[in-house]
mmCIF file of C-alpha atoms and ligand atoms in Angstrom:
data_model
loop_
_atom_site.group_PDB
_atom_site.id
_atom_site.type_symbol
_atom_site.label_atom_id
_atom_site.label_comp_id
_atom_site.label_asym_id
_atom_site.label_seq_id
_atom_site.Cartn_x
_atom_site.Cartn_y
_atom_site.Cartn_z
ATOM 1 C CA MET D 23 -8.026 32.409 8.100
ATOM 2 C CA SER D 24 -6.568 29.319 6.484
ATOM 3 C CA GLU D 25 -6.434 28.924 2.749
ATOM 4 C CA ARG D 26 -8.997 26.510 1.397
ATOM 5 C CA LEU D 27 -7.703 24.302 -1.357
ATOM 6 C CA SER D 28 -9.710 22.448 -3.948
ATOM 7 C CA CYS D 29 -9.866 18.670 -3.637
ATOM 8 C CA ASN D 30 -9.732 18.340 -7.408
ATOM 9 C CA ASP D 31 -5.980 17.825 -7.188
ATOM 10 C CA ASN D 32 -6.377 15.227 -4.423
ATOM 11 C CA PRO D 33 -4.895 16.789 -1.299
ATOM 12 C CA CYS D 34 -4.109 13.347 0.110
ATOM 13 C CA LEU D 35 -1.176 13.029 -2.258
ATOM 14 C CA ASP D 36 0.893 15.417 -0.209
ATOM 15 C CA CYS D 37 -0.726 15.227 3.183
ATOM 16 C CA GLY D 38 -0.949 12.098 5.376
ATOM 17 C CA ALA D 39 -2.041 14.134 8.388
ATOM 18 C CA CYS D 40 -4.879 11.805 9.368
ATOM 19 C CA CYS D 41 -2.423 8.889 9.515
ATOM 20 C CA ALA D 42 -0.454 10.777 12.131
ATOM 21 C CA THR D 43 -3.284 12.179 14.215
ATOM 22 C CA TYR D 44 -5.823 9.512 15.136
ATOM 23 C CA ARG D 45 -5.833 6.002 16.524
ATOM 24 C CA VAL D 46 -6.807 3.930 13.506
ATOM 25 C CA SER D 47 -8.789 1.167 15.176
ATOM 26 C CA PHE D 48 -11.007 -1.533 13.700
ATOM 27 C CA TYR D 49 -12.574 -4.866 14.562
ATOM 28 C CA TRP D 50 -9.645 -7.245 14.913
ATOM 29 C CA ALA D 51 -10.875 -9.751 12.295
ATOM 30 C CA GLU D 52 -10.699 -7.092 9.609
ATOM 31 C CA ALA D 53 -6.935 -7.493 9.560
ATOM 32 C CA GLU D 54 -7.298 -11.144 8.594
ATOM 33 C CA VAL D 55 -9.976 -10.462 6.016
ATOM 34 C CA ARG D 56 -7.826 -7.802 4.341
ATOM 35 C CA SER D 57 -4.545 -9.729 4.766
ATOM 36 C CA LEU D 58 -3.110 -6.875 6.782
ATOM 37 C CA PRO D 59 0.245 -8.073 8.194
ATOM 38 C CA ALA D 60 -0.076 -8.814 11.910
ATOM 39 C CA HIS D 61 3.157 -7.006 12.763
ATOM 40 C CA LEU D 62 1.624 -3.783 11.465
ATOM 41 C CA THR D 63 -1.222 -3.925 13.964
ATOM 42 C CA ASP D 64 -1.483 -3.615 17.740
ATOM 43 C CA LYS D 65 -4.110 -5.099 20.004
ATOM 44 C CA VAL D 66 -6.408 -2.515 21.589
ATOM 45 C CA ASN D 67 -8.630 -4.952 23.479
ATOM 46 C CA ASP D 68 -10.352 -8.299 22.920
ATOM 47 C CA TRP D 69 -12.408 -6.786 20.112
ATOM 48 C CA TYR D 70 -10.336 -4.130 18.471
ATOM 49 C CA SER D 71 -6.935 -3.736 16.884
ATOM 50 C CA CYS D 72 -5.311 -0.597 15.574
ATOM 51 C CA MET D 73 -2.647 0.220 13.056
ATOM 52 C CA ALA D 74 0.680 0.009 14.842
ATOM 53 C CA GLY D 75 1.946 3.396 15.858
ATOM 54 C CA THR D 76 -1.458 5.052 15.963
ATOM 55 C CA GLY D 77 -2.148 4.178 19.590
ATOM 56 C CA ARG D 78 0.663 6.378 20.861
ATOM 57 C CA PRO D 79 0.237 9.851 22.368
ATOM 58 C CA SER D 80 1.843 11.183 19.188
ATOM 59 C CA PRO D 81 0.318 8.857 16.612
ATOM 60 C CA ARG D 82 1.921 7.905 13.352
ATOM 61 C CA CYS D 83 0.954 4.803 11.449
ATOM 62 C CA VAL D 84 3.926 2.552 10.757
ATOM 63 C CA ALA D 85 2.656 2.064 7.226
ATOM 64 C CA LEU D 86 2.881 5.750 6.396
ATOM 65 C CA GLN D 87 5.816 6.553 4.168
ATOM 66 C CA GLY D 88 7.147 10.043 3.613
ATOM 67 C CA SER D 89 6.789 13.304 5.489
ATOM 68 C CA ILE D 90 3.502 14.840 6.553
ATOM 69 C CA GLY D 91 2.664 17.627 4.153
ATOM 70 C CA GLY D 92 5.120 16.262 1.595
ATOM 71 C CA ALA D 93 4.933 13.282 -0.720
ATOM 72 C CA VAL D 94 3.354 10.448 1.244
ATOM 73 C CA ALA D 95 2.252 6.918 0.548
ATOM 74 C CA CYS D 96 0.574 4.047 2.329
ATOM 75 C CA ALA D 97 2.662 0.883 2.335
ATOM 76 C CA VAL D 98 -0.456 -1.258 2.739
ATOM 77 C CA TYR D 99 -2.863 0.666 0.556
ATOM 78 C CA ASP D 100 -4.717 -2.369 -0.774
ATOM 79 C CA SER D 101 -5.043 -3.810 2.736
ATOM 80 C CA ARG D 102 -5.775 -0.613 4.612
ATOM 81 C CA PRO D 103 -8.552 -0.967 7.186
ATOM 82 C CA SER D 104 -11.992 0.579 7.075
ATOM 83 C CA PRO D 105 -11.212 3.871 8.886
ATOM 84 C CA CYS D 106 -8.703 4.678 6.157
ATOM 85 C CA ARG D 107 -11.237 3.904 3.467
ATOM 86 C CA GLU D 108 -14.044 5.892 5.061
ATOM 87 C CA LEU D 109 -12.285 9.159 5.836
ATOM 88 C CA GLN D 110 -12.839 11.627 3.033
ATOM 89 C CA PRO D 111 -10.830 14.758 2.263
ATOM 90 C CA GLY D 112 -12.568 17.872 3.452
ATOM 91 C CA GLU D 113 -14.607 16.304 6.230
ATOM 92 C CA GLU D 114 -14.213 17.593 9.765
ATOM 93 C CA LYS D 115 -11.833 14.877 10.891
ATOM 94 C CA CYS D 116 -9.632 15.481 7.873
ATOM 95 C CA ASN D 117 -9.351 19.193 8.428
ATOM 96 C CA LYS D 118 -8.732 18.780 12.157
ATOM 97 C CA ALA D 119 -5.803 16.533 11.315
ATOM 98 C CA ARG D 120 -4.499 18.964 8.724
ATOM 99 C CA LEU D 121 -4.778 21.852 11.170
ATOM 100 C CA ARG D 122 -2.832 19.862 13.754
ATOM 101 C CA HIS D 123 -0.014 19.505 11.251
ATOM 102 C CA GLY D 124 -0.114 23.105 10.088
ATOM 103 C CA LEU D 125 -1.746 22.389 6.748
ATOM 104 C CA PRO D 126 -4.549 24.472 5.233
ATOM 105 C CA SER D 127 -8.044 23.049 5.287
ATOM 106 C CA VAL D 128 -9.631 21.590 2.176
ATOM 107 C CA SER D 129 -13.208 21.602 0.952
ATOM 108 C CA PRO D 130 -15.212 18.422 0.428
ATOM 109 C CA GLU D 131 -15.316 17.251 -3.139
ATOM 110 C CA PRO D 132 -18.772 17.167 -4.754
ATOM 111 C CA ALA D 133 -20.200 13.646 -4.733
ATOM 112 C CA ASP D 134 -20.548 13.588 -8.518
ATOM 113 C CA GLN D 135 -16.800 14.034 -8.824
ATOM 114 C CA THR D 136 -15.917 11.186 -6.476
ATOM 115 C CA ALA D 137 -18.085 8.490 -8.028
ATOM 116 C CA ASN D 138 -15.402 6.952 -10.203
ATOM 117 C CA ARG D 139 -12.313 7.867 -8.249
ATOM 118 C CA PRO D 140 -11.021 5.899 -5.285
ATOM 119 C CA ARG D 141 -10.300 8.140 -2.324
ATOM 120 C CA ALA D 142 -8.074 7.384 0.609
ATOM 121 C CA PRO D 143 -5.734 9.162 2.939
ATOM 122 C CA HIS D 144 -3.033 8.696 0.375
ATOM 123 C CA PRO D 145 -2.186 6.760 -2.744
ATOM 124 C CA VAL D 146 -0.554 3.503 -3.624
ATOM 125 C CA PRO D 147 3.210 3.827 -3.303
ATOM 126 C CA ALA D 148 5.068 4.122 -6.575
HETATM 127 S S1 SF4 U 2 -8.063 12.588 4.206
HETATM 128 FE FE1 SF4 U 2 -7.485 14.684 4.743
HETATM 129 S S2 SF4 U 2 -5.999 14.481 6.405
HETATM 130 FE FE2 SF4 U 2 -6.161 12.479 5.397
HETATM 131 S S3 SF4 U 2 -4.522 12.453 3.845
HETATM 132 FE FE3 SF4 U 2 -6.394 13.179 2.835
HETATM 133 S S4 SF4 U 2 -6.308 15.396 2.960
HETATM 134 FE FE4 SF4 U 2 -4.867 14.589 4.491
HETATM 135 S S1 SF4 U 3 -4.011 4.886 5.079
HETATM 136 FE FE1 SF4 U 3 -2.243 3.525 5.359
HETATM 137 S S2 SF4 U 3 -0.647 4.787 6.345
HETATM 138 FE FE2 SF4 U 3 -2.642 5.832 6.616
HETATM 139 S S3 SF4 U 3 -3.398 5.144 8.622
HETATM 140 FE FE3 SF4 U 3 -4.292 3.814 7.032
HETATM 141 S S4 SF4 U 3 -2.892 2.063 6.902
HETATM 142 FE FE4 SF4 U 3 -1.800 3.711 7.949
#
């Protein structure tokens, strides 16, 4: 059985697994709205784009800095698209990604502890 860690220490800070597991796709216009650099996105179809690198068989977002399971950072944190903003530590998709990368699962953080803290796959780079 995998160890379950508390989210109180923000597991995203040394994870990044979701950025190297899924295709991070979004409505193409979101990139313009968020000023996401065009060279960091790939066209999926007439309606959707994805973060470059995440459409591959072995996905890894080009904006992900660092090593999975080590210190990681998002190079476009302020411009990251909606999938990156919506995914919360401890949800099923998170723990599937962590399992894929050999990391222990984490438990969801109680809602009353997330109210005033921005959550994301990983933090603003230093
Ligand atoms: S949301 Fe989950 S998989 Fe993504 S960086 Fe945070 S802990 Fe890792
Ligand atoms: S949070 Fe940043 S590094 Fe991770 S998938 Fe989104 S844009 Fe890429």
